[in-house]
Amino acid sequence: MSKILNLLIFILSLSFSAMAQEKLSLQEAITIALQNNYDIKISKNETNIARNNANIGNAGMLPNITGDYSNGGSVQNTRQTPITGPDRVINGAQSTNNSYGADLNWTVFDGFTMFANYERLKELQKQGELNARLTILTTVADVIAAYYDIVRQQQLVIAADSALDVSVLRTTIAKTKLQLGRGAKLDVLTAQVDYNADTSTYLQTKNFLQVAKVRLNQLMVRDISTNFSVTNDINVDKGILFSKLAEMAEQQNPNVQNAFINQRIAALNLKSIRGARYPVISLNSGYSRARSTSPTGFNPKFAANGLTYGLTASINIFNGFLQRQQERNAKIDIENANLNFGKTKLDISTQLLTAYQNYSTYLDLIKLEQRNVDIAKESLEITLAKYRLGSIAPLELREAQRNAIDAQNRFIEMQYQAKIAETTLKEISGNINLSN
């Protein structure tokens, strides 16, 4: 009766615990992470900076207009000695000057450098958007991995709990046999030691589950102590085709696209440097107004205002071979950008093929371990029945129990690794469904 009562209390406590926990789906976890994750917010801000910089003013295409104003004066004691006549002495002579105006300077031609700079700024904007997309893909992949790690740990807890049930049953049977005079004290002690070992494994697995939840809460940027429950299944997409992924990776992978943009930026940098071989032509204009007083001068008061205008042109004739040096270095940068583009494509292809081989292998292992789980479970049931009848030693039961636990754990692990490989494939190909 007490056992039934304890069981009812345990079930009720689980029910209340489940009611208190949030049921979190993978899609909800991804949505929360996309809204709150710090890395994503930082990457978006950096993208906004690159977008703000991509304008014709920053490229040098617009005129510069500056305004200036000055106001000052002096108080002096002066003595003027003319050729004829007495000295002229003035004490406290106060002079003033006041001027203001505006100047315009507009570079209308600089060897097409300004156009190259504007194109480079637009490429940097694209690069910023790509980096933001890469951050989003990485974050979503991390959320998926963390979410299914919780599912894995949750399944391992259930498996460890099942192992505990068998250990409890074994201990009960051993004690019953000892009471009936058909067993030995050693069997009871061994059963209790194995039960304690299984309890230790169970507690460690529960701890791993809580740590995994903390990690997911961190990715979602919310209170890391928030408790929640997740689904119990690891659903693996078994219809992925390598040829389709390879095609998407070449077109959508952010690292490949980044390397391509770096090629464009290197070419534009050479174009900008070559612009120094051409003359720089600028238009300039201004308006100024000035007033001054000087009681000690020939003109006690002076005032002027007017417009200035002009055109200036300059060309670099010789700068110590620096022009040639800069162009050579720019050409080397272009070669490095081309080499890096090829290297990036090779690296992505290697990562993709490796991930696909892992994915295919884990799918095969899932089928194998599923059969092993069924076999080990049936073997444990038969061994347990024989142990009840006393026809086998406790060691054989323990071995069958271990085989069942190991088979279940391997099956769970293969499911998780297959899901990670699937996620890696979709991340490399730039094809992760952000809403999952």
CSV table of C-alpha atoms in Angstrom, one decimal:
chain,number,residue,atom,x,y,z
A,1,MET,CA,0.0,0.0,0.0
A,2,SER,CA,2.9,2.4,0.9
A,3,LYS,CA,4.5,1.6,-2.5
A,4,ILE,CA,1.3,2.6,-4.3
A,5,LEU,CA,1.0,5.8,-2.3
A,6,ASN,CA,4.6,6.7,-3.0
A,7,LEU,CA,4.1,6.0,-6.7
A,8,LEU,CA,1.0,8.3,-6.8
A,9,ILE,CA,2.9,11.1,-5.1
A,10,PHE,CA,5.8,10.7,-7.6
A,11,ILE,CA,3.4,10.9,-10.5
A,12,LEU,CA,1.6,13.9,-9.1
A,13,SER,CA,4.9,15.7,-8.5
A,14,LEU,CA,5.9,15.0,-12.1
A,15,SER,CA,2.6,16.4,-13.3
A,16,PHE,CA,2.9,19.6,-11.4
A,17,SER,CA,6.5,20.0,-12.5
A,18,ALA,CA,5.4,19.5,-16.2
A,19,MET,CA,2.7,22.1,-15.7
A,20,ALA,CA,5.2,24.6,-14.3
A,21,GLN,CA,7.6,24.1,-17.2
A,22,GLU,CA,7.5,25.9,-20.5
A,23,LYS,CA,7.1,23.6,-23.5
A,24,LEU,CA,9.6,25.0,-25.9
A,25,SER,CA,9.6,24.1,-29.6
A,26,LEU,CA,12.6,24.4,-31.9
A,27,GLN,CA,10.9,27.1,-34.0
A,28,GLU,CA,10.2,29.1,-30.8
A,29,ALA,CA,13.8,28.8,-29.7
A,30,ILE,CA,15.1,29.9,-33.1
A,31,THR,CA,12.7,32.9,-33.1
A,32,ILE,CA,13.7,34.0,-29.7
A,33,ALA,CA,17.4,33.7,-30.6
A,34,LEU,CA,17.0,35.7,-33.8
A,35,GLN,CA,15.3,38.5,-31.8
A,36,ASN,CA,17.7,38.6,-28.7
A,37,ASN,CA,21.1,37.1,-29.6
A,38,TYR,CA,23.9,39.6,-29.0
A,39,ASP,CA,26.0,38.5,-32.0
A,40,ILE,CA,23.1,39.0,-34.4
A,41,LYS,CA,22.4,42.5,-33.0
A,42,ILE,CA,26.1,43.4,-33.3
A,43,SER,CA,26.3,42.1,-36.9
A,44,LYS,CA,23.2,44.1,-37.8
A,45,ASN,CA,24.7,47.3,-36.4
A,46,GLU,CA,27.9,46.7,-38.3
A,47,THR,CA,25.8,46.2,-41.4
A,48,ASN,CA,24.0,49.5,-40.8
A,49,ILE,CA,27.4,51.3,-40.5
A,50,ALA,CA,28.5,49.8,-43.8
A,51,ARG,CA,25.2,50.9,-45.4
A,52,ASN,CA,25.6,54.4,-44.0
A,53,ASN,CA,29.1,54.6,-45.4
A,54,ALA,CA,28.1,53.7,-48.9
A,55,ASN,CA,27.3,57.1,-50.3
A,56,ILE,CA,28.7,59.4,-52.9
A,57,GLY,CA,29.7,62.0,-50.3
A,58,ASN,CA,32.0,59.4,-48.6
A,59,ALA,CA,33.4,58.5,-52.0
A,60,GLY,CA,34.5,62.2,-52.6
A,61,MET,CA,32.0,63.1,-55.3
A,62,LEU,CA,30.3,66.0,-53.6
A,63,PRO,CA,31.8,69.5,-53.0
A,64,ASN,CA,33.1,70.6,-49.6
A,65,ILE,CA,31.7,73.9,-48.3
A,66,THR,CA,33.2,75.5,-45.2
A,67,GLY,CA,32.2,78.6,-43.3
A,68,ASP,CA,34.5,80.7,-41.2
A,69,TYR,CA,34.2,83.7,-38.9
A,70,SER,CA,36.8,85.6,-36.9
A,71,ASN,CA,36.5,88.6,-34.6
A,72,GLY,CA,39.4,90.2,-32.8
A,73,GLY,CA,41.2,93.4,-31.9
A,74,SER,CA,44.0,95.0,-30.0
A,75,VAL,CA,44.7,97.9,-27.6
A,76,GLN,CA,48.1,99.5,-28.0
A,77,ASN,CA,50.1,102.5,-27.0
A,78,THR,CA,51.9,103.9,-30.1
A,79,ARG,CA,54.5,106.6,-30.9
A,80,GLN,CA,54.9,107.7,-34.5
A,81,THR,CA,57.9,109.9,-35.5
A,82,PRO,CA,57.4,111.6,-38.8
A,83,ILE,CA,60.2,113.1,-40.9
A,84,THR,CA,59.0,116.5,-40.1
A,85,GLY,CA,56.9,117.7,-37.2
A,86,PRO,CA,56.5,116.4,-33.6
A,87,ASP,CA,56.0,112.8,-32.6
A,88,ARG,CA,52.5,111.5,-32.6
A,89,VAL,CA,51.7,109.6,-29.4
A,90,ILE,CA,48.5,107.7,-29.0
A,91,ASN,CA,47.7,105.8,-25.8
A,92,GLY,CA,45.1,103.1,-25.7
A,93,ALA,CA,44.7,102.9,-29.5
A,94,GLN,CA,42.0,100.3,-30.1
A,95,SER,CA,42.0,98.3,-33.4
A,96,THR,CA,39.3,95.8,-34.4
A,97,ASN,CA,38.9,93.3,-37.2
A,98,ASN,CA,35.9,91.2,-38.2
A,99,SER,CA,35.5,88.8,-41.1
A,100,TYR,CA,33.3,86.0,-42.2
A,101,GLY,CA,32.6,84.0,-45.3
A,102,ALA,CA,32.2,80.7,-47.0
A,103,ASP,CA,34.5,78.6,-49.3
A,104,LEU,CA,33.6,75.9,-51.8
A,105,ASN,CA,36.0,73.3,-53.1
A,106,TRP,CA,34.8,70.6,-55.5
A,107,THR,CA,37.0,68.0,-57.1
A,108,VAL,CA,35.4,67.3,-60.4
A,109,PHE,CA,38.0,64.9,-61.7
A,110,ASP,CA,40.6,62.7,-59.9
A,111,GLY,CA,41.3,60.0,-62.4
A,112,PHE,CA,38.1,58.1,-61.7
A,113,THR,CA,39.3,57.3,-58.2
A,114,MET,CA,36.0,58.6,-56.6
A,115,PHE,CA,34.0,56.2,-58.8
A,116,ALA,CA,36.2,53.3,-57.7
A,117,ASN,CA,35.8,54.3,-54.1
A,118,TYR,CA,32.0,54.5,-54.4
A,119,GLU,CA,31.9,51.0,-55.9
A,120,ARG,CA,34.2,49.7,-53.1
A,121,LEU,CA,31.9,51.2,-50.5
A,122,LYS,CA,29.0,49.4,-52.1
A,123,GLU,CA,30.9,46.1,-52.1
A,124,LEU,CA,31.7,46.6,-48.4
A,125,GLN,CA,28.0,47.1,-47.7
A,126,LYS,CA,27.3,43.8,-49.4
A,127,GLN,CA,30.1,42.2,-47.4
A,128,GLY,CA,28.5,43.5,-44.2
A,129,GLU,CA,25.2,42.0,-45.2
A,130,LEU,CA,26.9,38.7,-45.9
A,131,ASN,CA,28.6,38.7,-42.5
A,132,ALA,CA,25.3,39.4,-40.8
A,133,ARG,CA,23.7,36.5,-42.7
A,134,LEU,CA,26.7,34.3,-41.7
A,135,THR,CA,26.2,35.2,-38.1
A,136,ILE,CA,22.5,34.4,-38.3
A,137,LEU,CA,23.2,31.0,-39.9
A,138,THR,CA,25.8,30.2,-37.3
A,139,THR,CA,23.5,31.2,-34.5
A,140,VAL,CA,20.6,29.1,-35.8
A,141,ALA,CA,22.9,26.1,-36.2
A,142,ASP,CA,24.1,26.6,-32.6
A,143,VAL,CA,20.5,26.8,-31.4
A,144,ILE,CA,19.5,23.6,-33.3
A,145,ALA,CA,22.6,21.8,-31.9
A,146,ALA,CA,21.8,23.0,-28.3
A,147,TYR,CA,18.1,22.1,-28.6
A,148,TYR,CA,18.7,18.6,-29.8
A,149,ASP,CA,21.5,18.2,-27.2
A,150,ILE,CA,18.7,18.7,-24.6
A,151,VAL,CA,16.5,16.1,-26.4
A,152,ARG,CA,19.5,13.7,-26.3
A,153,GLN,CA,20.2,14.3,-22.6
A,154,GLN,CA,16.4,13.9,-22.0
A,155,GLN,CA,16.4,10.6,-23.7
A,156,LEU,CA,19.5,9.5,-21.8
A,157,VAL,CA,17.8,10.4,-18.5
A,158,ILE,CA,14.9,8.2,-19.5
A,159,ALA,CA,17.3,5.3,-20.4
A,160,ALA,CA,19.2,5.8,-17.2
A,161,ASP,CA,15.9,5.7,-15.3
A,162,SER,CA,14.9,2.5,-17.0
A,163,ALA,CA,18.3,1.0,-15.9
A,164,LEU,CA,17.5,2.0,-12.4
A,165,ASP,CA,14.1,0.1,-12.6
A,166,VAL,CA,16.0,-3.0,-13.6
A,167,SER,CA,18.5,-2.6,-10.7
A,168,VAL,CA,15.7,-2.1,-8.2
A,169,LEU,CA,13.9,-5.2,-9.4
A,170,ARG,CA,17.2,-7.2,-9.3
A,171,THR,CA,17.8,-6.0,-5.7
A,172,THR,CA,14.3,-6.9,-4.7
A,173,ILE,CA,14.6,-10.4,-6.2
A,174,ALA,CA,18.0,-10.9,-4.6
A,175,LYS,CA,16.6,-9.9,-1.2
A,176,THR,CA,13.5,-12.2,-1.6
A,177,LYS,CA,15.7,-15.1,-2.5
A,178,LEU,CA,17.9,-14.5,0.5
A,179,GLN,CA,14.8,-14.4,2.8
A,180,LEU,CA,13.6,-17.7,1.3
A,181,GLY,CA,17.0,-19.3,1.8
A,182,ARG,CA,17.7,-19.7,-1.9
A,183,GLY,CA,20.1,-16.8,-2.4
A,184,ALA,CA,23.3,-15.4,-1.0
A,185,LYS,CA,24.2,-12.2,0.9
A,186,LEU,CA,26.9,-11.5,-1.8
A,187,ASP,CA,24.2,-11.3,-4.5
A,188,VAL,CA,22.3,-8.7,-2.5
A,189,LEU,CA,25.4,-6.6,-1.9
A,190,THR,CA,26.4,-6.8,-5.5
A,191,ALA,CA,23.0,-5.8,-6.6
A,192,GLN,CA,23.1,-2.8,-4.3
A,193,VAL,CA,26.5,-1.7,-5.5
A,194,ASP,CA,25.2,-1.9,-9.1
A,195,TYR,CA,22.1,0.1,-8.1
A,196,ASN,CA,24.3,2.8,-6.6
A,197,ALA,CA,26.4,2.9,-9.8
A,198,ASP,CA,23.3,3.3,-11.9
A,199,THR,CA,22.0,6.0,-9.6
A,200,SER,CA,25.2,7.9,-10.0
A,201,THR,CA,24.9,7.7,-13.8
A,202,TYR,CA,21.3,8.9,-13.6
A,203,LEU,CA,22.2,11.9,-11.5
A,204,GLN,CA,25.1,12.8,-13.7
A,205,THR,CA,22.9,12.6,-16.8
A,206,LYS,CA,20.3,14.8,-15.2
A,207,ASN,CA,23.0,17.3,-14.5
A,208,PHE,CA,24.1,17.2,-18.1
A,209,LEU,CA,20.5,17.9,-19.1
A,210,GLN,CA,20.4,21.0,-16.9
A,211,VAL,CA,23.7,22.3,-18.2
A,212,ALA,CA,22.4,21.9,-21.8
A,213,LYS,CA,19.3,23.9,-20.9
A,214,VAL,CA,21.5,26.7,-19.5
A,215,ARG,CA,23.5,26.7,-22.8
A,216,LEU,CA,20.3,27.1,-24.9
A,217,ASN,CA,19.0,29.9,-22.6
A,218,GLN,CA,22.3,31.7,-23.2
A,219,LEU,CA,21.9,31.5,-26.9
A,220,MET,CA,18.4,32.8,-26.6
A,221,VAL,CA,19.6,35.6,-24.3
A,222,ARG,CA,17.1,35.1,-21.6
A,223,ASP,CA,17.3,34.2,-17.9
A,224,ILE,CA,19.7,31.2,-17.9
A,225,SER,CA,17.8,29.6,-15.0
A,226,THR,CA,14.6,29.4,-17.0
A,227,ASN,CA,13.3,25.8,-16.9
A,228,PHE,CA,11.5,24.3,-19.8
A,229,SER,CA,10.8,21.1,-21.6
A,230,VAL,CA,11.4,20.1,-25.2
A,231,THR,CA,10.2,17.5,-27.6
A,232,ASN,CA,11.2,13.9,-27.1
A,233,ASP,CA,12.1,13.0,-30.7
A,234,ILE,CA,15.1,13.7,-32.9
A,235,ASN,CA,13.7,14.0,-36.4
A,236,VAL,CA,16.5,13.6,-39.0
A,237,ASP,CA,15.9,14.7,-42.6
A,238,LYS,CA,16.8,11.6,-44.6
A,239,GLY,CA,16.3,13.0,-48.1
A,240,ILE,CA,19.3,15.2,-48.5
A,241,LEU,CA,21.1,15.0,-51.9
A,242,PHE,CA,24.8,15.9,-52.1
A,243,SER,CA,24.6,17.2,-55.7
A,244,LYS,CA,21.9,19.7,-54.8
A,245,LEU,CA,23.7,20.9,-51.6
A,246,ALA,CA,27.0,21.4,-53.6
A,247,GLU,CA,25.2,23.6,-56.1
A,248,MET,CA,23.6,25.7,-53.3
A,249,ALA,CA,26.9,26.0,-51.4
A,250,GLU,CA,28.7,27.5,-54.4
A,251,GLN,CA,25.9,30.1,-54.8
A,252,GLN,CA,24.8,30.7,-51.2
A,253,ASN,CA,27.7,30.0,-48.9
A,254,PRO,CA,28.6,33.3,-47.2
A,255,ASN,CA,32.3,32.5,-47.1
A,256,VAL,CA,32.4,31.8,-50.8
A,257,GLN,CA,30.4,35.0,-51.5
A,258,ASN,CA,32.7,37.0,-49.2
A,259,ALA,CA,35.8,35.7,-51.1
A,260,PHE,CA,34.2,36.7,-54.4
A,261,ILE,CA,33.5,40.2,-53.0
A,262,ASN,CA,37.2,40.5,-51.9
A,263,GLN,CA,38.2,39.9,-55.5
A,264,ARG,CA,36.0,42.8,-56.5
A,265,ILE,CA,37.4,45.1,-53.8
A,266,ALA,CA,41.0,44.2,-54.7
A,267,ALA,CA,40.3,45.1,-58.4
A,268,LEU,CA,38.7,48.4,-57.3
A,269,ASN,CA,41.6,49.2,-55.1
A,270,LEU,CA,44.0,48.9,-58.1
A,271,LYS,CA,41.7,51.2,-60.1
A,272,SER,CA,41.7,53.7,-57.3
A,273,ILE,CA,45.5,53.7,-57.1
A,274,ARG,CA,45.9,54.1,-60.9
A,275,GLY,CA,43.8,57.2,-60.6
A,276,ALA,CA,46.8,59.0,-59.2
A,277,ARG,CA,48.4,59.0,-62.7
A,278,TYR,CA,45.7,61.4,-63.9
A,279,PRO,CA,45.4,65.1,-63.1
A,280,VAL,CA,43.2,66.3,-60.3
A,281,ILE,CA,40.9,69.1,-61.3
A,282,SER,CA,39.0,71.1,-58.7
A,283,LEU,CA,36.6,74.1,-58.8
A,284,ASN,CA,36.8,76.6,-56.0
A,285,SER,CA,34.8,79.6,-55.0
A,286,GLY,CA,34.0,81.7,-52.0
A,287,TYR,CA,32.4,84.7,-50.6
A,288,SER,CA,33.9,86.8,-47.8
A,289,ARG,CA,33.1,90.0,-45.9
A,290,ALA,CA,35.7,91.9,-43.7
A,291,ARG,CA,35.7,95.0,-41.6
A,292,SER,CA,38.5,96.6,-39.6
A,293,THR,CA,39.4,99.7,-37.7
A,294,SER,CA,42.9,101.1,-37.0
A,295,PRO,CA,43.2,104.6,-35.5
A,296,THR,CA,47.0,104.5,-36.0
A,297,GLY,CA,46.9,103.6,-39.7
A,298,PHE,CA,46.5,105.6,-42.9
A,299,ASN,CA,43.0,104.2,-43.2
A,300,PRO,CA,41.2,104.3,-39.9
A,301,LYS,CA,38.4,102.2,-41.2
A,302,PHE,CA,38.4,99.4,-43.8
A,303,ALA,CA,35.5,97.3,-45.3
A,304,ALA,CA,35.5,94.8,-48.1
A,305,ASN,CA,33.2,92.0,-49.5
A,306,GLY,CA,33.2,90.0,-52.6
A,307,LEU,CA,33.2,86.7,-54.5
A,308,THR,CA,36.2,84.6,-55.4
A,309,TYR,CA,36.4,81.8,-57.9
A,310,GLY,CA,38.9,79.7,-59.8
A,311,LEU,CA,40.0,76.4,-61.1
A,312,THR,CA,43.0,74.4,-60.0
A,313,ALA,CA,44.7,71.4,-61.6
A,314,SER,CA,47.6,69.3,-60.4
A,315,ILE,CA,49.3,66.1,-61.6
A,316,ASN,CA,51.8,63.9,-59.9
A,317,ILE,CA,55.0,64.0,-62.0
A,318,PHE,CA,57.3,62.0,-59.7
A,319,ASN,CA,56.9,60.7,-56.1
A,320,GLY,CA,59.9,58.5,-55.7
A,321,PHE,CA,58.5,55.5,-57.6
A,322,LEU,CA,55.8,55.1,-54.9
A,323,GLN,CA,53.1,55.0,-57.6
A,324,ARG,CA,54.6,52.0,-59.3
A,325,GLN,CA,55.2,50.3,-55.9
A,326,GLN,CA,51.6,50.8,-54.9
A,327,GLU,CA,50.3,49.5,-58.2
A,328,ARG,CA,52.5,46.4,-58.0
A,329,ASN,CA,51.3,45.7,-54.4
A,330,ALA,CA,47.7,46.1,-55.5
A,331,LYS,CA,48.2,43.6,-58.3
A,332,ILE,CA,49.6,41.2,-55.7
A,333,ASP,CA,46.5,41.8,-53.6
A,334,ILE,CA,44.4,40.8,-56.6
A,335,GLU,CA,46.3,37.6,-57.0
A,336,ASN,CA,45.9,36.8,-53.3
A,337,ALA,CA,42.2,37.5,-53.5
A,338,ASN,CA,41.9,35.1,-56.5
A,339,LEU,CA,43.9,32.4,-54.6
A,340,ASN,CA,41.8,32.9,-51.5
A,341,PHE,CA,38.6,32.5,-53.6
A,342,GLY,CA,39.9,29.2,-54.9
A,343,LYS,CA,41.0,28.1,-51.5
A,344,THR,CA,37.7,29.0,-49.9
A,345,LYS,CA,35.7,27.1,-52.6
A,346,LEU,CA,37.9,24.0,-52.0
A,347,ASP,CA,37.6,24.3,-48.2
A,348,ILE,CA,33.8,24.6,-48.4
A,349,SER,CA,33.6,21.6,-50.8
A,350,THR,CA,35.8,19.6,-48.4
A,351,GLN,CA,33.7,20.5,-45.4
A,352,LEU,CA,30.5,19.7,-47.3
A,353,LEU,CA,31.7,16.3,-48.5
A,354,THR,CA,33.0,15.4,-45.1
A,355,ALA,CA,29.7,16.4,-43.4
A,356,TYR,CA,27.8,14.4,-46.0
A,357,GLN,CA,29.8,11.3,-45.5
A,358,ASN,CA,29.3,11.6,-41.7
A,359,TYR,CA,25.6,12.2,-42.4
A,360,SER,CA,25.3,9.0,-44.6
A,361,THR,CA,27.2,6.9,-42.1
A,362,TYR,CA,25.1,8.0,-39.1
A,363,LEU,CA,21.9,7.2,-41.1
A,364,ASP,CA,23.2,3.7,-41.6
A,365,LEU,CA,24.2,3.5,-37.9
A,366,ILE,CA,20.7,4.6,-36.8
A,367,LYS,CA,19.2,1.6,-38.6
A,368,LEU,CA,21.9,-0.7,-37.1
A,369,GLU,CA,21.5,0.6,-33.6
A,370,GLN,CA,17.7,0.4,-33.8
A,371,ARG,CA,18.0,-3.3,-34.4
A,372,ASN,CA,20.6,-3.6,-31.6
A,373,VAL,CA,18.2,-1.9,-29.2
A,374,ASP,CA,15.4,-4.4,-30.1
A,375,ILE,CA,17.8,-7.4,-29.7
A,376,ALA,CA,19.3,-6.1,-26.5
A,377,LYS,CA,15.8,-5.4,-25.0
A,378,GLU,CA,14.6,-8.9,-25.9
A,379,SER,CA,17.8,-10.4,-24.5
A,380,LEU,CA,17.3,-8.5,-21.2
A,381,GLU,CA,13.7,-9.6,-20.8
A,382,ILE,CA,14.7,-13.3,-21.3
A,383,THR,CA,17.7,-12.9,-19.0
A,384,LEU,CA,15.5,-11.3,-16.3
A,385,ALA,CA,13.0,-14.1,-16.5
A,386,LYS,CA,15.7,-16.6,-16.1
A,387,TYR,CA,17.1,-14.7,-13.2
A,388,ARG,CA,13.8,-14.8,-11.5
A,389,LEU,CA,13.8,-18.6,-11.8
A,390,GLY,CA,17.4,-18.7,-10.5
A,391,SER,CA,18.8,-20.4,-13.6
A,392,ILE,CA,21.5,-17.8,-14.3
A,393,ALA,CA,24.0,-15.9,-12.2
A,394,PRO,CA,23.6,-12.2,-11.3
A,395,LEU,CA,26.6,-11.4,-13.5
A,396,GLU,CA,24.8,-12.5,-16.6
A,397,LEU,CA,21.8,-10.3,-15.8
A,398,ARG,CA,24.1,-7.4,-15.2
A,399,GLU,CA,25.8,-8.0,-18.6
A,400,ALA,CA,22.5,-8.1,-20.4
A,401,GLN,CA,21.4,-4.9,-18.6
A,402,ARG,CA,24.6,-3.2,-19.7
A,403,ASN,CA,24.2,-4.3,-23.2
A,404,ALA,CA,20.7,-2.9,-23.3
A,405,ILE,CA,21.8,0.4,-21.8
A,406,ASP,CA,24.8,0.7,-24.2
A,407,ALA,CA,22.6,-0.1,-27.2
A,408,GLN,CA,20.0,2.5,-26.2
A,409,ASN,CA,22.7,5.1,-25.6
A,410,ARG,CA,24.4,4.4,-28.9
A,411,PHE,CA,21.1,4.7,-30.7
A,412,ILE,CA,20.4,8.1,-29.1
A,413,GLU,CA,23.9,9.3,-29.9
A,414,MET,CA,23.7,8.2,-33.5
A,415,GLN,CA,20.4,10.1,-33.9
A,416,TYR,CA,21.9,13.2,-32.4
A,417,GLN,CA,25.1,13.0,-34.5
A,418,ALA,CA,23.0,12.5,-37.6
A,419,LYS,CA,21.0,15.6,-36.7
A,420,ILE,CA,24.2,17.6,-36.2
A,421,ALA,CA,25.6,16.4,-39.6
A,422,GLU,CA,22.3,17.4,-41.2
A,423,THR,CA,22.5,20.8,-39.6
A,424,THR,CA,26.1,21.3,-40.7
A,425,LEU,CA,25.2,20.4,-44.3
A,426,LYS,CA,22.4,22.9,-44.4
A,427,GLU,CA,24.6,25.6,-42.7
A,428,ILE,CA,27.5,25.1,-45.2
A,429,SER,CA,25.0,25.2,-48.2
A,430,GLY,CA,23.4,28.4,-46.7
A,431,ASN,CA,20.1,26.6,-46.7
A,432,ILE,CA,19.0,26.5,-43.0
A,433,ASN,CA,15.3,27.1,-42.6
A,434,LEU,CA,15.3,30.0,-40.1
A,435,SER,CA,11.8,29.2,-39.1
A,436,ASN,CA,12.7,25.5,-39.1
